[in-house]
Amino acid sequence: MSTDDTTTTDDSTSNCGASTTDTDDSTSSCGGSTTDTDDSASSCGGASGSSDSSGCGASSDTDSNEQTVSATVDDFDADPGSLVAVGLGPGRPEGMTDRATAALADAEHIVGYTTYVDLLPDEITDDAEEIYDTPMCGEVSRTEEAVDRALAGNHVAIIGSGDPNVYALAGLALEITESKGATPSMLDFEVVPGVPAAQSCGARLGAPLVNDSVSISLSDHLTPMPEIESRLHAVASEEFTISIYNPWSRKRRENFQKACEILLAHRDADTPVGIVHGAGREDEEVEITTLGELESYGETDLIDMTTTVVIGNAETYVFDDRMVTPRGYETKYDY
Ligand SMILES: C[S@@+](CC[C@H](N)C(=O)[O-])C[C@H]1O[C@@H](n2cnc3c(N)ncnc32)[C@H](O)[C@@H]1O
């Protein structure tokens, strides 16, 4: 089967085996709740799908609690299947670990954000029984769909770029499992790591992350901007290399500008900064600049939702177009 003929989206009905009662066009059936009538709900658990209209990533007053979990473990008759959260790494199949490839090959159902599903190799999508993808911001409904399909007896993989533990859905999968009265053991829940964007991007830039480093996301979808600002002040004032995830979007322009201001309040304008767009993907672009120049890149194609920005520490320097953050060997050894 190709992706085209197996893919179901949150606009269409998907059947994962157990339930036979759902008829609503926009629902999917996994053997869970049979009472759901909400247009945007999944009968596999009935997440409201409200995240699709949340202005995800925008500065908004969306209450993510609006996305409720409906089916509980008692609504499923079948013996549970399994759930694995798989990190795809930066993008291309060759960036996936063998373990990730094997976990996806074993999965009957693959659930993910449409962009990530599009990154999967054909042999994986061809072999999957079902692929369920949703557009950006459907994280809660998508994750609940994965949990419900597993509770309904299927072997399910929920996928994401990079690593499932880095601004991704491994934690949400466990939270939703708990909220349904199920347990990770019941689902043989497993996380298969992938190379996170900070590391993929660090590799493209040289060696900027060799000493203590932190990651911070500028997305205010779930964390209010004042909290992000205070975290940025805290990390920028210390000797960390900083990887900035979710640096920019049209609705998030001010966040990027504000972040540049905060970083400049703590670090020299000539601090080296690496910008990597689409690491390991076809549209990969790499640029090394300075903190003083960083804000001007906010209005270019280089910085968007598939870009990670790496801010050097006070020791970071540029050598032949590579960022180098010394580990400290030079203080102990002569070379
Ligand atoms: C929701 S986070 C997911 C992070 C992912 N779980 C990881 O481990 O890399 C999305 C952000 O990761 C970063 N990102 C993901 N893939 C990337 C890539 N191929 N190149 C550069 N940055 C990437 C971007 O900052 C993007 O806004």
XYZ file of C-alpha atoms and ligand atoms in Angstrom:
362
model
C 0.000 0.000 0.000
C 1.263 3.497 -0.641
C 0.867 6.380 1.765
C -1.846 7.735 -0.451
C -4.095 4.775 -0.177
C -3.558 4.065 3.517
C -3.532 7.530 4.963
C -6.446 8.693 7.001
C -6.601 12.170 8.389
C -8.662 13.689 11.098
C -11.147 14.684 8.426
C -11.920 11.156 7.493
C -13.041 7.965 9.068
C -10.460 5.463 10.164
C -11.150 2.020 11.459
C -8.692 0.344 13.693
C -10.515 -2.795 14.208
C -12.748 -2.986 17.194
C -15.614 -0.561 17.092
C -18.327 -1.038 14.545
C -20.659 1.675 15.553
C -19.235 4.919 14.357
C -20.743 6.547 11.358
C -19.792 10.178 11.650
C -17.615 11.324 8.738
C -15.089 12.980 10.941
C -14.627 10.238 13.452
C -12.308 7.304 13.664
C -13.138 4.040 15.276
C -10.848 2.147 17.563
C -13.149 0.247 19.762
C -13.415 2.895 22.397
C -16.273 5.140 23.306
C -19.295 4.575 21.132
C -21.189 7.606 22.284
C -19.213 10.359 20.686
C -21.145 12.658 18.451
C -18.902 15.683 18.339
C -18.036 16.594 14.734
C -14.343 16.813 15.397
C -14.105 13.985 17.846
C -12.562 10.586 17.493
C -14.545 7.681 18.797
C -11.186 6.199 19.706
C -11.229 8.457 22.668
C -12.913 11.562 21.533
C -10.247 14.192 21.759
C -12.078 17.287 20.709
C -9.637 18.235 18.006
C -9.846 21.765 19.265
C -6.115 22.088 18.886
C -6.568 22.445 15.159
C -8.197 25.770 15.734
C -6.028 26.783 18.596
C -3.747 29.020 16.619
C -1.082 26.616 17.778
C 2.169 28.406 18.131
C 0.532 31.765 18.145
C 0.307 33.936 21.136
C -3.214 33.030 22.062
C -5.379 32.459 25.030
C -6.218 28.943 23.916
C -6.824 26.627 26.808
C -5.264 23.313 25.911
C -7.484 21.702 28.553
C -10.340 22.136 26.114
C -9.032 18.963 24.504
C -10.608 16.330 26.643
C -9.970 12.639 26.788
C -13.127 10.575 26.586
C -12.748 6.804 26.263
C -11.230 5.050 29.235
C -9.574 1.683 29.475
C -12.923 0.122 30.425
C -14.388 1.059 27.043
C -12.099 -1.375 25.228
C -12.945 -5.071 25.013
C -9.870 -6.337 23.193
C -6.572 -7.343 24.775
C -4.341 -4.291 24.516
C -1.784 -4.104 21.722
C 1.318 -1.960 22.081
C 2.423 1.642 21.772
C 5.857 2.856 20.770
C 6.931 6.499 20.423
C 9.488 6.643 17.633
C 11.920 9.488 16.942
C 12.691 9.848 13.233
C 15.776 12.002 13.664
C 16.254 15.049 11.446
C 14.369 13.951 8.355
C 15.908 11.683 5.754
C 15.636 7.895 6.144
C 19.425 7.620 6.543
C 19.140 9.794 9.657
C 16.870 7.239 11.350
C 18.341 4.703 13.733
C 18.067 1.017 12.850
C 15.956 0.598 15.961
C 13.501 3.265 14.776
C 13.278 1.631 11.346
C 12.624 -1.764 12.950
C 9.971 -0.356 15.316
C 8.140 1.227 12.384
C 8.389 -1.945 10.332
C 6.775 -3.833 13.236
C 3.959 -1.320 13.715
C 0.532 -2.097 12.296
C -0.655 1.484 12.671
C 1.473 4.609 12.347
C 0.158 7.868 13.783
C 1.761 11.259 13.251
C 1.750 14.850 12.128
C 1.316 14.908 8.332
C 4.740 16.466 7.742
C 6.431 13.659 9.686
C 4.432 10.961 7.920
C 5.647 12.470 4.645
C 9.222 11.946 5.836
C 8.790 8.191 6.220
C 10.480 5.908 3.693
C 8.087 4.311 1.193
C 8.839 0.796 2.384
C 7.540 1.733 5.838
C 4.355 3.386 4.628
C 3.796 0.635 2.071
C 3.900 -2.044 4.762
C 1.778 -0.322 7.411
C -1.805 -1.473 7.693
C -3.001 2.034 8.514
C -1.519 5.484 8.678
C -3.336 8.170 10.608
C -2.026 11.693 10.204
C -3.282 15.067 11.304
C -2.135 18.584 10.506
C -0.077 20.748 12.830
C -1.534 21.357 16.286
C -3.630 18.217 16.489
C -1.191 16.834 19.064
C -3.685 15.855 21.739
C -6.240 14.260 19.422
C -3.482 12.520 17.475
C -1.823 11.154 20.592
C -5.136 10.015 22.006
C -5.868 8.301 18.721
C -2.581 6.407 19.057
C -3.319 5.378 22.655
C -6.842 4.274 21.771
C -5.709 2.252 18.786
C -3.217 0.485 21.063
C -5.879 -0.104 23.726
C -8.056 -1.554 20.974
C -5.428 -4.265 20.375
C -3.255 -2.802 17.624
C 0.517 -2.405 17.499
C 0.867 1.336 17.135
C 3.789 3.675 16.516
C 3.420 7.388 17.158
C 6.110 9.261 15.292
C 7.826 12.609 15.543
C 10.923 14.323 14.219
C 14.097 14.207 16.250
C 13.616 12.512 19.597
C 10.282 11.719 21.293
C 11.580 13.215 24.547
C 12.455 16.613 23.096
C 9.439 18.918 22.783
C 7.545 15.906 21.513
C 4.783 13.470 22.293
C 6.310 10.755 24.499
C 5.220 12.534 27.679
C 1.763 13.338 26.346
C 1.273 9.677 25.386
C 1.998 8.662 28.987
C -0.225 11.406 30.422
C -3.126 10.373 28.188
C -2.568 6.700 28.991
C -2.770 7.573 32.688
C -5.868 9.722 32.226
C -7.637 6.731 30.663
C -6.911 4.524 33.640
C -4.480 2.458 31.577
C -0.796 1.870 32.300
C 2.344 1.965 30.170
C 3.034 -1.685 31.044
C -0.378 -2.680 29.741
C 0.651 -1.223 26.363
C 4.288 -2.343 26.454
C 4.968 1.354 26.069
C 8.416 2.097 24.733
C 10.316 5.134 23.519
C 12.702 4.692 20.605
C 15.105 7.614 20.603
C 16.079 9.650 17.552
C 18.729 12.289 16.948
C 17.323 15.571 18.289
C 17.453 18.737 16.173
C 19.998 20.393 18.473
C 22.440 17.560 17.824
C 21.715 17.332 14.070
C 22.149 21.078 13.789
C 25.201 21.091 16.056
C 26.795 18.552 13.742
C 26.178 20.756 10.712
C 27.749 23.723 12.504
C 30.922 21.987 13.650
C 31.232 21.458 17.398
C 29.222 24.152 19.210
C 27.642 21.905 21.880
C 30.726 20.250 23.299
C 30.419 21.868 26.725
C 27.356 22.432 28.964
C 24.358 23.330 26.860
C 20.606 23.813 27.175
C 17.642 23.889 24.832
C 14.797 26.362 24.985
C 11.671 26.626 22.854
C 10.208 29.988 21.875
C 6.799 28.463 21.254
C 4.254 30.103 23.508
C 1.560 27.622 22.541
C 1.903 25.867 25.892
C 4.301 28.079 27.865
C 3.388 31.758 28.317
C 5.906 34.196 26.828
C 6.765 35.887 30.166
C 7.851 32.473 31.465
C 9.928 31.852 28.326
C 11.554 35.278 28.776
C 12.445 34.526 32.359
C 13.963 31.154 31.391
C 15.951 32.844 28.620
C 17.346 35.393 31.070
C 18.336 32.561 33.382
C 20.139 30.448 30.783
C 21.669 33.373 28.870
C 23.277 34.643 32.058
C 25.092 31.319 32.520
C 27.880 29.774 30.450
C 25.639 27.503 28.429
C 25.526 27.073 24.706
C 21.832 27.550 23.910
C 19.835 25.711 21.245
C 16.692 27.618 20.391
C 13.823 25.482 19.094
C 10.673 26.886 17.465
C 12.479 30.181 16.884
C 10.115 31.993 14.590
C 6.751 32.002 12.922
C 4.668 34.742 11.408
C 2.542 34.779 14.542
C 5.624 34.628 16.727
C 7.736 37.453 15.307
C 7.824 39.373 18.578
C 9.006 36.306 20.496
C 12.064 36.053 18.287
C 12.802 39.770 18.565
C 12.381 39.642 22.323
C 14.664 36.598 22.553
C 17.382 38.423 20.583
C 17.106 41.401 22.959
C 17.385 39.178 26.021
C 20.374 37.280 24.646
C 22.110 40.555 23.787
C 21.525 41.815 27.315
C 23.703 38.944 28.598
C 26.145 38.183 25.795
C 28.468 40.102 23.466
C 27.144 41.093 20.074
C 30.008 39.187 18.435
C 29.043 35.880 20.090
C 28.959 33.256 17.307
C 25.498 32.013 16.352
C 24.684 29.100 14.072
C 21.427 28.930 12.158
C 20.405 25.604 10.657
C 17.278 25.281 8.579
C 15.993 21.816 7.715
C 18.975 19.827 9.004
C 19.186 16.522 7.155
C 16.386 17.488 4.791
C 16.385 18.481 1.153
C 16.079 22.192 1.930
C 18.917 22.230 4.459
C 20.681 25.588 4.870
C 23.405 26.534 7.290
C 24.631 29.987 8.267
C 27.061 31.157 10.916
C 26.600 34.726 12.073
C 26.818 36.781 15.263
C 24.339 37.522 17.990
C 24.294 41.173 16.922
C 23.107 40.135 13.455
C 20.680 37.432 14.525
C 17.511 39.518 14.645
C 17.915 40.542 11.000
C 17.554 36.891 9.960
C 14.099 36.718 11.519
C 12.526 38.076 8.374
C 14.352 35.711 6.024
C 13.451 32.211 4.821
C 16.361 30.850 6.812
C 14.489 31.066 10.091
C 11.160 29.340 10.312
C 9.538 26.387 12.062
C 12.151 23.936 10.829
C 15.097 25.996 12.033
C 17.192 25.618 15.151
C 19.434 28.463 16.294
C 22.552 27.684 18.309
C 23.964 30.514 20.442
C 27.599 30.086 21.446
C 28.933 30.710 24.932
C 31.670 33.218 25.787
C 34.370 30.743 24.694
C 32.797 29.741 21.375
C 34.732 30.820 18.294
C 34.548 30.262 14.561
C 37.317 28.318 12.820
C 37.160 27.805 9.070
C 33.351 28.156 9.012
C 32.863 25.817 11.971
C 31.703 26.805 15.425
C 33.934 25.464 18.187
C 33.048 25.501 21.872
C 36.096 24.369 23.824
C 35.482 21.626 26.339
C 38.276 22.931 28.577
C 41.086 20.585 27.535
C 43.212 23.609 26.665
C 43.285 24.610 30.333
C 44.910 21.302 31.324
C 46.877 20.172 28.324
C 49.310 21.718 25.858
C 48.408 21.201 22.225
C 8.153 20.529 18.199
S 9.892 20.662 18.106
C 10.312 18.973 17.863
C 11.721 18.670 18.267
C 12.130 17.237 17.971
N 11.390 16.296 18.805
C 13.614 17.019 18.162
O 14.013 16.176 18.972
O 14.366 17.666 17.438
C 10.069 21.347 16.492
C 11.317 22.203 16.393
O 12.460 21.361 16.277
C 13.416 21.984 15.462
N 13.658 21.114 14.298
C 12.997 19.970 13.998
N 13.525 19.406 12.898
C 14.529 20.207 12.499
C 15.459 20.151 11.424
N 15.448 19.155 10.544
N 16.378 21.153 11.310
C 16.407 22.162 12.195
N 15.557 22.255 13.236
C 14.631 21.294 13.386
C 12.855 23.333 15.027
O 13.317 24.303 15.950
C 11.381 23.089 15.187
O 10.678 24.314 15.365
